[in-house]
mmCIF file with all atom_site columns, C-alpha atoms and ligand atoms in Angstrom:
data_model
loop_
_atom_site.group_PDB
_atom_site.id
_atom_site.type_symbol
_atom_site.label_atom_id
_atom_site.label_alt_id
_atom_site.label_comp_id
_atom_site.label_asym_id
_atom_site.label_entity_id
_atom_site.label_seq_id
_atom_site.pdbx_PDB_ins_code
_atom_site.Cartn_x
_atom_site.Cartn_y
_atom_site.Cartn_z
_atom_site.occupancy
_atom_site.B_iso_or_equiv
_atom_site.pdbx_formal_charge
_atom_site.auth_seq_id
_atom_site.auth_comp_id
_atom_site.auth_asym_id
_atom_site.auth_atom_id
_atom_site.pdbx_PDB_model_num
ATOM   1   C CA . MET A 1 1   ? 228.591 119.856 -97.845  1.00 0.00 ? 1   MET A CA 1
ATOM   2   C CA . LYS A 1 2   ? 228.813 116.204 -96.905  1.00 0.00 ? 2   LYS A CA 1
ATOM   3   C CA . LEU A 1 3   ? 228.515 115.256 -93.235  1.00 0.00 ? 3   LEU A CA 1
ATOM   4   C CA . PHE A 1 4   ? 230.548 112.371 -91.828  1.00 0.00 ? 4   PHE A CA 1
ATOM   5   C CA . LEU A 1 5   ? 230.453 110.904 -88.342  1.00 0.00 ? 5   LEU A CA 1
ATOM   6   C CA . ASP A 1 6   ? 233.827 110.740 -86.572  1.00 0.00 ? 6   ASP A CA 1
ATOM   7   C CA . THR A 1 7   ? 233.418 107.551 -84.558  1.00 0.00 ? 7   THR A CA 1
ATOM   8   C CA . ALA A 1 8   ? 233.890 103.789 -84.546  1.00 0.00 ? 8   ALA A CA 1
ATOM   9   C CA . ASN A 1 9   ? 230.794 103.237 -82.417  1.00 0.00 ? 9   ASN A CA 1
ATOM   10  C CA . LEU A 1 10  ? 228.206 101.169 -84.287  1.00 0.00 ? 10  LEU A CA 1
ATOM   11  C CA . THR A 1 11  ? 225.278 102.346 -82.164  1.00 0.00 ? 11  THR A CA 1
ATOM   12  C CA . GLU A 1 12  ? 226.072 105.973 -82.944  1.00 0.00 ? 12  GLU A CA 1
ATOM   13  C CA . ILE A 1 13  ? 226.564 105.203 -86.635  1.00 0.00 ? 13  ILE A CA 1
ATOM   14  C CA . ARG A 1 14  ? 223.324 103.191 -86.922  1.00 0.00 ? 14  ARG A CA 1
ATOM   15  C CA . THR A 1 15  ? 221.341 105.928 -85.149  1.00 0.00 ? 15  THR A CA 1
ATOM   16  C CA . MET A 1 16  ? 222.641 108.675 -87.424  1.00 0.00 ? 16  MET A CA 1
ATOM   17  C CA . TRP A 1 17  ? 222.427 106.487 -90.548  1.00 0.00 ? 17  TRP A CA 1
ATOM   18  C CA . GLU A 1 18  ? 218.686 106.073 -89.883  1.00 0.00 ? 18  GLU A CA 1
ATOM   19  C CA . THR A 1 19  ? 218.166 109.857 -90.076  1.00 0.00 ? 19  THR A CA 1
ATOM   20  C CA . GLY A 1 20  ? 219.401 109.953 -93.667  1.00 0.00 ? 20  GLY A CA 1
ATOM   21  C CA . ILE A 1 21  ? 221.812 112.848 -93.062  1.00 0.00 ? 21  ILE A CA 1
ATOM   22  C CA . LEU A 1 22  ? 224.992 110.763 -92.950  1.00 0.00 ? 22  LEU A CA 1
ATOM   23  C CA . ASP A 1 23  ? 227.331 110.660 -95.957  1.00 0.00 ? 23  ASP A CA 1
ATOM   24  C CA . GLY A 1 24  ? 230.250 108.797 -94.427  1.00 0.00 ? 24  GLY A CA 1
ATOM   25  C CA . VAL A 1 25  ? 232.240 107.743 -91.375  1.00 0.00 ? 25  VAL A CA 1
ATOM   26  C CA . THR A 1 26  ? 235.806 108.481 -90.323  1.00 0.00 ? 26  THR A CA 1
ATOM   27  C CA . THR A 1 27  ? 237.707 106.422 -87.796  1.00 0.00 ? 27  THR A CA 1
ATOM   28  C CA . ASN A 1 28  ? 241.156 106.753 -86.290  1.00 0.00 ? 28  ASN A CA 1
ATOM   29  C CA . PRO A 1 29  ? 243.233 104.498 -84.013  1.00 0.00 ? 29  PRO A CA 1
ATOM   30  C CA . THR A 1 30  ? 242.050 106.337 -80.883  1.00 0.00 ? 30  THR A CA 1
ATOM   31  C CA . LEU A 1 31  ? 238.368 105.963 -81.790  1.00 0.00 ? 31  LEU A CA 1
ATOM   32  C CA . VAL A 1 32  ? 238.819 102.277 -82.657  1.00 0.00 ? 32  VAL A CA 1
ATOM   33  C CA . ALA A 1 33  ? 240.654 101.622 -79.366  1.00 0.00 ? 33  ALA A CA 1
ATOM   34  C CA . GLN A 1 34  ? 237.705 103.092 -77.441  1.00 0.00 ? 34  GLN A CA 1
ATOM   35  C CA . GLU A 1 35  ? 235.427 100.336 -78.804  1.00 0.00 ? 35  GLU A CA 1
ATOM   36  C CA . GLY A 1 36  ? 237.580 97.378  -77.690  1.00 0.00 ? 36  GLY A CA 1
ATOM   37  C CA . ARG A 1 37  ? 236.656 95.455  -80.839  1.00 0.00 ? 37  ARG A CA 1
ATOM   38  C CA . VAL A 1 38  ? 238.519 93.901  -83.789  1.00 0.00 ? 38  VAL A CA 1
ATOM   39  C CA . PHE A 1 39  ? 239.091 96.696  -86.328  1.00 0.00 ? 39  PHE A CA 1
ATOM   40  C CA . GLU A 1 40  ? 238.097 94.653  -89.375  1.00 0.00 ? 40  GLU A CA 1
ATOM   41  C CA . ASP A 1 41  ? 234.811 93.578  -87.752  1.00 0.00 ? 41  ASP A CA 1
ATOM   42  C CA . VAL A 1 42  ? 233.934 97.198  -86.995  1.00 0.00 ? 42  VAL A CA 1
ATOM   43  C CA . LEU A 1 43  ? 234.768 98.289  -90.549  1.00 0.00 ? 43  LEU A CA 1
ATOM   44  C CA . LYS A 1 44  ? 232.745 95.489  -92.137  1.00 0.00 ? 44  LYS A CA 1
ATOM   45  C CA . GLU A 1 45  ? 229.693 96.263  -89.986  1.00 0.00 ? 45  GLU A CA 1
ATOM   46  C CA . ILE A 1 46  ? 229.843 99.975  -90.863  1.00 0.00 ? 46  ILE A CA 1
ATOM   47  C CA . CYS A 1 47  ? 230.169 99.169  -94.566  1.00 0.00 ? 47  CYS A CA 1
ATOM   48  C CA . ALA A 1 48  ? 227.321 96.628  -94.372  1.00 0.00 ? 48  ALA A CA 1
ATOM   49  C CA . LEU A 1 49  ? 224.949 99.443  -93.376  1.00 0.00 ? 49  LEU A CA 1
ATOM   50  C CA . GLY A 1 50  ? 225.544 100.973 -96.811  1.00 0.00 ? 50  GLY A CA 1
ATOM   51  C CA . VAL A 1 51  ? 227.710 103.883 -95.652  1.00 0.00 ? 51  VAL A CA 1
ATOM   52  C CA . PRO A 1 52  ? 229.424 104.928 -98.911  1.00 0.00 ? 52  PRO A CA 1
ATOM   53  C CA . SER A 1 53  ? 232.649 106.349 -97.449  1.00 0.00 ? 53  SER A CA 1
ATOM   54  C CA . VAL A 1 54  ? 234.427 104.757 -94.478  1.00 0.00 ? 54  VAL A CA 1
ATOM   55  C CA . SER A 1 55  ? 237.914 105.999 -93.577  1.00 0.00 ? 55  SER A CA 1
ATOM   56  C CA . ALA A 1 56  ? 240.282 103.443 -92.026  1.00 0.00 ? 56  ALA A CA 1
ATOM   57  C CA . GLU A 1 57  ? 243.744 104.487 -90.877  1.00 0.00 ? 57  GLU A CA 1
ATOM   58  C CA . VAL A 1 58  ? 247.043 102.682 -91.352  1.00 0.00 ? 58  VAL A CA 1
ATOM   59  C CA . VAL A 1 59  ? 249.289 102.428 -88.287  1.00 0.00 ? 59  VAL A CA 1
ATOM   60  C CA . ALA A 1 60  ? 252.570 101.543 -90.042  1.00 0.00 ? 60  ALA A CA 1
ATOM   61  C CA . THR A 1 61  ? 255.000 104.456 -90.138  1.00 0.00 ? 61  THR A CA 1
ATOM   62  C CA . ASP A 1 62  ? 257.149 103.290 -93.062  1.00 0.00 ? 62  ASP A CA 1
ATOM   63  C CA . LYS A 1 63  ? 256.096 103.502 -96.702  1.00 0.00 ? 63  LYS A CA 1
ATOM   64  C CA . ASP A 1 64  ? 256.117 99.744  -97.406  1.00 0.00 ? 64  ASP A CA 1
ATOM   65  C CA . GLY A 1 65  ? 254.140 99.026  -94.256  1.00 0.00 ? 65  GLY A CA 1
ATOM   66  C CA . MET A 1 66  ? 251.578 101.698 -95.195  1.00 0.00 ? 66  MET A CA 1
ATOM   67  C CA . LEU A 1 67  ? 251.253 100.211 -98.663  1.00 0.00 ? 67  LEU A CA 1
ATOM   68  C CA . LYS A 1 68  ? 250.627 96.719  -97.257  1.00 0.00 ? 68  LYS A CA 1
ATOM   69  C CA . GLU A 1 69  ? 248.080 97.953  -94.717  1.00 0.00 ? 69  GLU A CA 1
ATOM   70  C CA . GLY A 1 70  ? 246.451 100.327 -97.192  1.00 0.00 ? 70  GLY A CA 1
ATOM   71  C CA . ARG A 1 71  ? 245.940 97.598  -99.804  1.00 0.00 ? 71  ARG A CA 1
ATOM   72  C CA . TYR A 1 72  ? 244.618 95.221  -97.137  1.00 0.00 ? 72  TYR A CA 1
ATOM   73  C CA . LEU A 1 73  ? 242.136 97.768  -95.763  1.00 0.00 ? 73  LEU A CA 1
ATOM   74  C CA . ALA A 1 74  ? 240.963 98.858  -99.214  1.00 0.00 ? 74  ALA A CA 1
ATOM   75  C CA . ALA A 1 75  ? 240.325 95.218  -100.177 1.00 0.00 ? 75  ALA A CA 1
ATOM   76  C CA . LEU A 1 76  ? 237.954 94.733  -97.213  1.00 0.00 ? 76  LEU A CA 1
ATOM   77  C CA . HIS A 1 77  ? 235.124 96.672  -98.900  1.00 0.00 ? 77  HIS A CA 1
ATOM   78  C CA . PRO A 1 78  ? 234.657 99.074  -101.840 1.00 0.00 ? 78  PRO A CA 1
ATOM   79  C CA . SER A 1 79  ? 233.525 101.834 -99.434  1.00 0.00 ? 79  SER A CA 1
ATOM   80  C CA . ILE A 1 80  ? 236.872 101.947 -97.592  1.00 0.00 ? 80  ILE A CA 1
ATOM   81  C CA . TYR A 1 81  ? 239.089 105.024 -97.904  1.00 0.00 ? 81  TYR A CA 1
ATOM   82  C CA . VAL A 1 82  ? 242.602 104.579 -96.522  1.00 0.00 ? 82  VAL A CA 1
ATOM   83  C CA . LYS A 1 83  ? 243.905 107.180 -94.088  1.00 0.00 ? 83  LYS A CA 1
ATOM   84  C CA . CYS A 1 84  ? 247.627 107.913 -94.337  1.00 0.00 ? 84  CYS A CA 1
ATOM   85  C CA . PRO A 1 85  ? 249.397 110.404 -92.072  1.00 0.00 ? 85  PRO A CA 1
ATOM   86  C CA . MET A 1 86  ? 251.041 113.553 -93.418  1.00 0.00 ? 86  MET A CA 1
ATOM   87  C CA . THR A 1 87  ? 254.643 112.356 -93.248  1.00 0.00 ? 87  THR A CA 1
ATOM   88  C CA . PRO A 1 88  ? 257.219 111.773 -96.005  1.00 0.00 ? 88  PRO A CA 1
ATOM   89  C CA . ALA A 1 89  ? 256.348 108.046 -95.909  1.00 0.00 ? 89  ALA A CA 1
ATOM   90  C CA . GLY A 1 90  ? 252.637 108.888 -95.919  1.00 0.00 ? 90  GLY A CA 1
ATOM   91  C CA . LEU A 1 91  ? 253.041 111.102 -98.988  1.00 0.00 ? 91  LEU A CA 1
ATOM   92  C CA . GLY A 1 92  ? 254.998 108.394 -100.813 1.00 0.00 ? 92  GLY A CA 1
ATOM   93  C CA . ALA A 1 93  ? 252.437 105.728 -99.915  1.00 0.00 ? 93  ALA A CA 1
ATOM   94  C CA . THR A 1 94  ? 249.564 107.983 -100.958 1.00 0.00 ? 94  THR A CA 1
ATOM   95  C CA . LYS A 1 95  ? 251.150 108.541 -104.366 1.00 0.00 ? 95  LYS A CA 1
ATOM   96  C CA . VAL A 1 96  ? 251.406 104.764 -104.965 1.00 0.00 ? 96  VAL A CA 1
ATOM   97  C CA . LEU A 1 97  ? 247.985 103.885 -103.516 1.00 0.00 ? 97  LEU A CA 1
ATOM   98  C CA . ALA A 1 98  ? 246.271 106.650 -105.515 1.00 0.00 ? 98  ALA A CA 1
ATOM   99  C CA . ALA A 1 99  ? 247.925 105.377 -108.708 1.00 0.00 ? 99  ALA A CA 1
ATOM   100 C CA . GLU A 1 100 ? 246.439 101.946 -107.915 1.00 0.00 ? 100 GLU A CA 1
ATOM   101 C CA . GLY A 1 101 ? 242.976 103.495 -107.639 1.00 0.00 ? 101 GLY A CA 1
ATOM   102 C CA . ILE A 1 102 ? 242.839 103.335 -103.835 1.00 0.00 ? 102 ILE A CA 1
ATOM   103 C CA . ARG A 1 103 ? 241.257 106.450 -102.356 1.00 0.00 ? 103 ARG A CA 1
ATOM   104 C CA . VAL A 1 104 ? 243.385 108.066 -99.659  1.00 0.00 ? 104 VAL A CA 1
ATOM   105 C CA . ASN A 1 105 ? 242.371 110.428 -96.872  1.00 0.00 ? 105 ASN A CA 1
ATOM   106 C CA . MET A 1 106 ? 245.549 112.288 -95.790  1.00 0.00 ? 106 MET A CA 1
ATOM   107 C CA . THR A 1 107 ? 245.250 112.896 -92.101  1.00 0.00 ? 107 THR A CA 1
ATOM   108 C CA . LEU A 1 108 ? 246.991 114.922 -89.386  1.00 0.00 ? 108 LEU A CA 1
ATOM   109 C CA . VAL A 1 109 ? 247.191 117.993 -91.632  1.00 0.00 ? 109 VAL A CA 1
ATOM   110 C CA . PHE A 1 110 ? 247.953 121.232 -89.814  1.00 0.00 ? 110 PHE A CA 1
ATOM   111 C CA . SER A 1 111 ? 249.186 123.630 -92.526  1.00 0.00 ? 111 SER A CA 1
ATOM   112 C CA . ALA A 1 112 ? 248.149 124.780 -95.983  1.00 0.00 ? 112 ALA A CA 1
ATOM   113 C CA . ASN A 1 113 ? 251.495 123.696 -97.413  1.00 0.00 ? 113 ASN A CA 1
ATOM   114 C CA . GLN A 1 114 ? 250.883 120.168 -96.131  1.00 0.00 ? 114 GLN A CA 1
ATOM   115 C CA . ALA A 1 115 ? 247.475 120.245 -97.831  1.00 0.00 ? 115 ALA A CA 1
ATOM   116 C CA . LEU A 1 116 ? 249.131 121.379 -101.070 1.00 0.00 ? 116 LEU A CA 1
ATOM   117 C CA . LEU A 1 117 ? 251.420 118.334 -100.875 1.00 0.00 ? 117 LEU A CA 1
ATOM   118 C CA . ALA A 1 118 ? 248.483 115.997 -100.185 1.00 0.00 ? 118 ALA A CA 1
ATOM   119 C CA . ALA A 1 119 ? 246.764 117.247 -103.345 1.00 0.00 ? 119 ALA A CA 1
ATOM   120 C CA . LYS A 1 120 ? 249.950 116.877 -105.376 1.00 0.00 ? 120 LYS A CA 1
ATOM   121 C CA . VAL A 1 121 ? 250.283 113.165 -104.516 1.00 0.00 ? 121 VAL A CA 1
ATOM   122 C CA . GLY A 1 122 ? 246.654 112.491 -105.409 1.00 0.00 ? 122 GLY A CA 1
ATOM   123 C CA . ALA A 1 123 ? 244.861 112.253 -102.065 1.00 0.00 ? 123 ALA A CA 1
ATOM   124 C CA . THR A 1 124 ? 241.084 112.035 -102.446 1.00 0.00 ? 124 THR A CA 1
ATOM   125 C CA . TYR A 1 125 ? 240.503 113.789 -99.113  1.00 0.00 ? 125 TYR A CA 1
ATOM   126 C CA . VAL A 1 126 ? 242.685 116.065 -97.023  1.00 0.00 ? 126 VAL A CA 1
ATOM   127 C CA . SER A 1 127 ? 241.881 116.234 -93.299  1.00 0.00 ? 127 SER A CA 1
ATOM   128 C CA . PRO A 1 128 ? 242.906 119.479 -91.575  1.00 0.00 ? 128 PRO A CA 1
ATOM   129 C CA . PHE A 1 129 ? 242.387 119.204 -87.788  1.00 0.00 ? 129 PHE A CA 1
ATOM   130 C CA . ILE A 1 130 ? 240.768 122.506 -86.934  1.00 0.00 ? 130 ILE A CA 1
ATOM   131 C CA . GLY A 1 131 ? 239.888 121.851 -83.292  1.00 0.00 ? 131 GLY A CA 1
ATOM   132 C CA . ARG A 1 132 ? 243.409 120.803 -82.380  1.00 0.00 ? 132 ARG A CA 1
ATOM   133 C CA . LEU A 1 133 ? 244.766 123.972 -84.023  1.00 0.00 ? 133 LEU A CA 1
ATOM   134 C CA . ASP A 1 134 ? 242.287 126.074 -82.030  1.00 0.00 ? 134 ASP A CA 1
ATOM   135 C CA . ASP A 1 135 ? 243.339 124.206 -78.880  1.00 0.00 ? 135 ASP A CA 1
ATOM   136 C CA . HIS A 1 136 ? 246.916 125.178 -79.738  1.00 0.00 ? 136 HIS A CA 1
ATOM   137 C CA . GLY A 1 137 ? 246.052 128.881 -79.998  1.00 0.00 ? 137 GLY A CA 1
ATOM   138 C CA . GLU A 1 138 ? 245.923 128.944 -83.817  1.00 0.00 ? 138 GLU A CA 1
ATOM   139 C CA . ASP A 1 139 ? 242.990 129.682 -86.143  1.00 0.00 ? 139 ASP A CA 1
ATOM   140 C CA . GLY A 1 140 ? 241.795 126.326 -87.476  1.00 0.00 ? 140 GLY A CA 1
ATOM   141 C CA . MET A 1 141 ? 239.116 127.835 -89.697  1.00 0.00 ? 141 MET A CA 1
ATOM   142 C CA . ALA A 1 142 ? 241.655 130.125 -91.394  1.00 0.00 ? 142 ALA A CA 1
ATOM   143 C CA . LEU A 1 143 ? 243.423 126.945 -92.494  1.00 0.00 ? 143 LEU A CA 1
ATOM   144 C CA . ILE A 1 144 ? 240.225 125.614 -94.092  1.00 0.00 ? 144 ILE A CA 1
ATOM   145 C CA . ARG A 1 145 ? 239.790 128.898 -95.991  1.00 0.00 ? 145 ARG A CA 1
ATOM   146 C CA . ASP A 1 146 ? 243.412 128.814 -97.207  1.00 0.00 ? 146 ASP A CA 1
ATOM   147 C CA . ILE A 1 147 ? 243.176 125.214 -98.419  1.00 0.00 ? 147 ILE A CA 1
ATOM   148 C CA . VAL A 1 148 ? 239.879 125.837 -100.233 1.00 0.00 ? 148 VAL A CA 1
ATOM   149 C CA . LEU A 1 149 ? 241.451 128.862 -101.972 1.00 0.00 ? 149 LEU A CA 1
ATOM   150 C CA . ILE A 1 150 ? 244.613 126.969 -102.978 1.00 0.00 ? 150 ILE A CA 1
ATOM   151 C CA . TYR A 1 151 ? 242.674 123.984 -104.326 1.00 0.00 ? 151 TYR A CA 1
ATOM   152 C CA . ARG A 1 152 ? 240.402 126.322 -106.324 1.00 0.00 ? 152 ARG A CA 1
ATOM   153 C CA . ASN A 1 153 ? 243.414 128.222 -107.713 1.00 0.00 ? 153 ASN A CA 1
ATOM   154 C CA . TYR A 1 154 ? 244.879 125.047 -109.179 1.00 0.00 ? 154 TYR A CA 1
ATOM   155 C CA . ARG A 1 155 ? 241.667 123.048 -109.667 1.00 0.00 ? 155 ARG A CA 1
ATOM   156 C CA . PHE A 1 156 ? 242.914 120.208 -107.472 1.00 0.00 ? 156 PHE A CA 1
ATOM   157 C CA . PRO A 1 157 ? 240.181 117.554 -107.189 1.00 0.00 ? 157 PRO A CA 1
ATOM   158 C CA . THR A 1 158 ? 241.190 116.719 -103.577 1.00 0.00 ? 158 THR A CA 1
ATOM   159 C CA . GLN A 1 159 ? 238.240 117.291 -101.253 1.00 0.00 ? 159 GLN A CA 1
ATOM   160 C CA . VAL A 1 160 ? 238.655 119.311 -98.057  1.00 0.00 ? 160 VAL A CA 1
ATOM   161 C CA . LEU A 1 161 ? 237.443 117.310 -95.064  1.00 0.00 ? 161 LEU A CA 1
ATOM   162 C CA . ALA A 1 162 ? 237.228 119.530 -91.983  1.00 0.00 ? 162 ALA A CA 1
ATOM   163 C CA . ALA A 1 163 ? 238.199 117.270 -89.055  1.00 0.00 ? 163 ALA A CA 1
ATOM   164 C CA . SER A 1 164 ? 238.610 117.680 -85.319  1.00 0.00 ? 164 SER A CA 1
ATOM   165 C CA . ILE A 1 165 ? 235.314 119.552 -85.138  1.00 0.00 ? 165 ILE A CA 1
ATOM   166 C CA . ARG A 1 166 ? 234.348 120.583 -81.618  1.00 0.00 ? 166 ARG A CA 1
ATOM   167 C CA . HIS A 1 167 ? 230.978 122.387 -81.905  1.00 0.00 ? 167 HIS A CA 1
ATOM   168 C CA . PRO A 1 168 ? 228.217 123.463 -84.335  1.00 0.00 ? 168 PRO A CA 1
ATOM   169 C CA . VAL A 1 169 ? 229.864 126.825 -85.106  1.00 0.00 ? 169 VAL A CA 1
ATOM   170 C CA . HIS A 1 170 ? 232.821 124.898 -86.552  1.00 0.00 ? 170 HIS A CA 1
ATOM   171 C CA . VAL A 1 171 ? 230.376 123.139 -88.903  1.00 0.00 ? 171 VAL A CA 1
ATOM   172 C CA . LEU A 1 172 ? 228.723 126.409 -89.925  1.00 0.00 ? 172 LEU A CA 1
ATOM   173 C CA . ASP A 1 173 ? 232.049 128.147 -90.541  1.00 0.00 ? 173 ASP A CA 1
ATOM   174 C CA . ALA A 1 174 ? 233.441 125.158 -92.461  1.00 0.00 ? 174 ALA A CA 1
ATOM   175 C CA . ALA A 1 175 ? 230.363 125.232 -94.701  1.00 0.00 ? 175 ALA A CA 1
ATOM   176 C CA . LYS A 1 176 ? 230.753 128.986 -95.269  1.00 0.00 ? 176 LYS A CA 1
ATOM   177 C CA . ALA A 1 177 ? 234.442 128.484 -96.064  1.00 0.00 ? 177 ALA A CA 1
ATOM   178 C CA . GLY A 1 178 ? 233.548 125.921 -98.742  1.00 0.00 ? 178 GLY A CA 1
ATOM   179 C CA . ALA A 1 179 ? 234.792 122.719 -97.105  1.00 0.00 ? 179 ALA A CA 1
ATOM   180 C CA . ASP A 1 180 ? 233.557 119.710 -99.074  1.00 0.00 ? 180 ASP A CA 1
ATOM   181 C CA . ILE A 1 181 ? 233.020 117.563 -95.981  1.00 0.00 ? 181 ILE A CA 1
ATOM   182 C CA . ALA A 1 182 ? 232.942 117.953 -92.204  1.00 0.00 ? 182 ALA A CA 1
ATOM   183 C CA . THR A 1 183 ? 233.424 114.978 -89.896  1.00 0.00 ? 183 THR A CA 1
ATOM   184 C CA . LEU A 1 184 ? 231.657 115.378 -86.570  1.00 0.00 ? 184 LEU A CA 1
ATOM   185 C CA . PRO A 1 185 ? 231.587 113.604 -83.227  1.00 0.00 ? 185 PRO A CA 1
ATOM   186 C CA . TYR A 1 186 ? 228.121 112.197 -82.486  1.00 0.00 ? 186 TYR A CA 1
ATOM   187 C CA . SER A 1 187 ? 227.483 114.869 -79.829  1.00 0.00 ? 187 SER A CA 1
ATOM   188 C CA . VAL A 1 188 ? 228.025 117.682 -82.344  1.00 0.00 ? 188 VAL A CA 1
ATOM   189 C CA . MET A 1 189 ? 225.877 115.971 -85.004  1.00 0.00 ? 189 MET A CA 1
ATOM   190 C CA . GLU A 1 190 ? 223.034 115.766 -82.474  1.00 0.00 ? 190 GLU A CA 1
ATOM   191 C CA . LYS A 1 191 ? 223.369 119.482 -81.735  1.00 0.00 ? 191 LYS A CA 1
ATOM   192 C CA . LEU A 1 192 ? 222.890 120.298 -85.431  1.00 0.00 ? 192 LEU A CA 1
ATOM   193 C CA . VAL A 1 193 ? 219.474 118.666 -85.384  1.00 0.00 ? 193 VAL A CA 1
ATOM   194 C CA . HIS A 1 194 ? 218.033 120.145 -82.224  1.00 0.00 ? 194 HIS A CA 1
ATOM   195 C CA . HIS A 1 195 ? 216.814 123.653 -81.467  1.00 0.00 ? 195 HIS A CA 1
ATOM   196 C CA . PRO A 1 196 ? 214.745 124.520 -78.361  1.00 0.00 ? 196 PRO A CA 1
ATOM   197 C CA . LEU A 1 197 ? 212.305 126.586 -80.453  1.00 0.00 ? 197 LEU A CA 1
ATOM   198 C CA . THR A 1 198 ? 211.620 123.502 -82.616  1.00 0.00 ? 198 THR A CA 1
ATOM   199 C CA . ASP A 1 199 ? 210.708 121.500 -79.493  1.00 0.00 ? 199 ASP A CA 1
ATOM   200 C CA . ILE A 1 200 ? 208.562 124.314 -78.061  1.00 0.00 ? 200 ILE A CA 1
ATOM   201 C CA . GLY A 1 201 ? 206.862 124.878 -81.422  1.00 0.00 ? 201 GLY A CA 1
ATOM   202 C CA . LEU A 1 202 ? 206.057 121.185 -81.908  1.00 0.00 ? 202 LEU A CA 1
ATOM   203 C CA . ALA A 1 203 ? 204.662 120.846 -78.381  1.00 0.00 ? 203 ALA A CA 1
ATOM   204 C CA . ARG A 1 204 ? 202.406 123.860 -79.014  1.00 0.00 ? 204 ARG A CA 1
ATOM   205 C CA . PHE A 1 205 ? 201.156 122.502 -82.367  1.00 0.00 ? 205 PHE A CA 1
ATOM   206 C CA . LEU A 1 206 ? 200.318 119.127 -80.829  1.00 0.00 ? 206 LEU A CA 1
ATOM   207 C CA . LYS A 1 207 ? 198.546 120.747 -77.879  1.00 0.00 ? 207 LYS A CA 1
ATOM   208 C CA . ASP A 1 208 ? 196.485 122.989 -80.169  1.00 0.00 ? 208 ASP A CA 1
ATOM   209 C CA . TRP A 1 209 ? 195.678 120.030 -82.426  1.00 0.00 ? 209 TRP A CA 1
ATOM   210 C CA . GLU A 1 210 ? 193.853 118.399 -79.500  1.00 0.00 ? 210 GLU A CA 1
ATOM   211 C CA . LYS A 1 211 ? 191.320 121.270 -79.699  1.00 0.00 ? 211 LYS A CA 1
ATOM   212 C CA . VAL A 1 212 ? 190.452 120.582 -83.360  1.00 0.00 ? 212 VAL A CA 1
ATOM   213 C CA . PRO A 1 213 ? 187.078 118.802 -83.643  1.00 0.00 ? 213 PRO A CA 1
ATOM   214 C CA . LYS A 1 214 ? 187.584 115.321 -85.037  1.00 0.00 ? 214 LYS A CA 1
ATOM   215 C CA . PRO A 1 215 ? 185.087 113.564 -87.334  1.00 0.00 ? 215 PRO A CA 1
ATOM   216 C CA . LEU A 1 216 ? 183.435 110.597 -85.603  1.00 0.00 ? 216 LEU A CA 1
ATOM   217 C CA . ARG A 1 217 ? 183.223 107.960 -88.345  1.00 0.00 ? 217 ARG A CA 1
ATOM   218 C CA . VAL A 1 218 ? 186.537 108.405 -90.244  1.00 0.00 ? 218 VAL A CA 1
ATOM   219 C CA . PRO A 1 219 ? 188.984 105.557 -89.550  1.00 0.00 ? 219 PRO A CA 1
ATOM   220 C CA . PRO A 1 220 ? 192.329 106.789 -88.058  1.00 0.00 ? 220 PRO A CA 1
ATOM   221 C CA . SER A 1 221 ? 194.230 105.675 -91.180  1.00 0.00 ? 221 SER A CA 1
ATOM   222 C CA . ASP A 1 222 ? 192.220 108.138 -93.359  1.00 0.00 ? 222 ASP A CA 1
ATOM   223 C CA . ARG A 1 223 ? 192.695 111.195 -91.152  1.00 0.00 ? 223 ARG A CA 1
HETATM 224 O O1 . LIG B 2 .   ? 239.476 111.741 -86.761  1.00 0.00 ? 1   LIG B O1 1
HETATM 225 C C1 . LIG B 2 .   ? 240.314 112.834 -86.848  1.00 0.00 ? 1   LIG B C1 1
HETATM 226 C C2 . LIG B 2 .   ? 239.859 114.008 -86.014  1.00 0.00 ? 1   LIG B C2 1
HETATM 227 O O2 . LIG B 2 .   ? 238.532 114.336 -86.325  1.00 0.00 ? 1   LIG B O2 1
HETATM 228 C C3 . LIG B 2 .   ? 240.121 113.856 -84.527  1.00 0.00 ? 1   LIG B C3 1
HETATM 229 O O3 . LIG B 2 .   ? 239.487 114.833 -83.787  1.00 0.00 ? 1   LIG B O3 1
HETATM 230 O O4 . LIG B 2 .   ? 238.709 115.623 -81.596  1.00 0.00 ? 1   LIG B O4 1
HETATM 231 O O5 . LIG B 2 .   ? 240.571 113.956 -81.683  1.00 0.00 ? 1   LIG B O5 1
HETATM 232 O O6 . LIG B 2 .   ? 240.953 116.316 -82.365  1.00 0.00 ? 1   LIG B O6 1
HETATM 233 P P1 . LIG B 2 .   ? 239.954 115.193 -82.269  1.00 0.00 ? 1   LIG B P1 1
#
């Protein structure tokens, strides 16, 4: 499963990119607004790091406006994927953009039928928002399982991108359900890495290592 970072914060992206575990970045208008920076500058800096998949969302609500914005965003860098919302206009724009070879991430997906439609118009990614469904008293992970099943039934190439992830158990369950990608806030990505027993174990190894007799004449670089 690919792991994306759900942020527009360059410090967070650079830090996670350095670990080698990052496969992509997703942004949305809310995340971009939090940075107080020009959208295009943020996108170009993320792409310049070498991140191979960077989702950038259109804000037009009509089909022609989405097409204009989508083409503009896609032309900024080959790593850009255009996010279109799951609306009639968004479906129509996705169909046209996909036919032009522009990769679309259909966002704001809350039902399996919506995901079926996203696949039918040629979206590269579909983004079901599992955390927001959970917040609403529904079962977000059940939606991931349904979409994975439907896409397998019909061999749709659209990749399931589990979005609106709130905690590490969401990541684990999305992986077990067969999601192709999960996009995580930085705080959740950090939690995947750390385990208290890892920290305790490393501290003990290093402490014990101090007791190992060291040769006197071997240069440090050869140890
Ligand atoms: O970027 C889309 C999605 O991941 C947003 O998540 O936490 O705002 O529901 P959240």
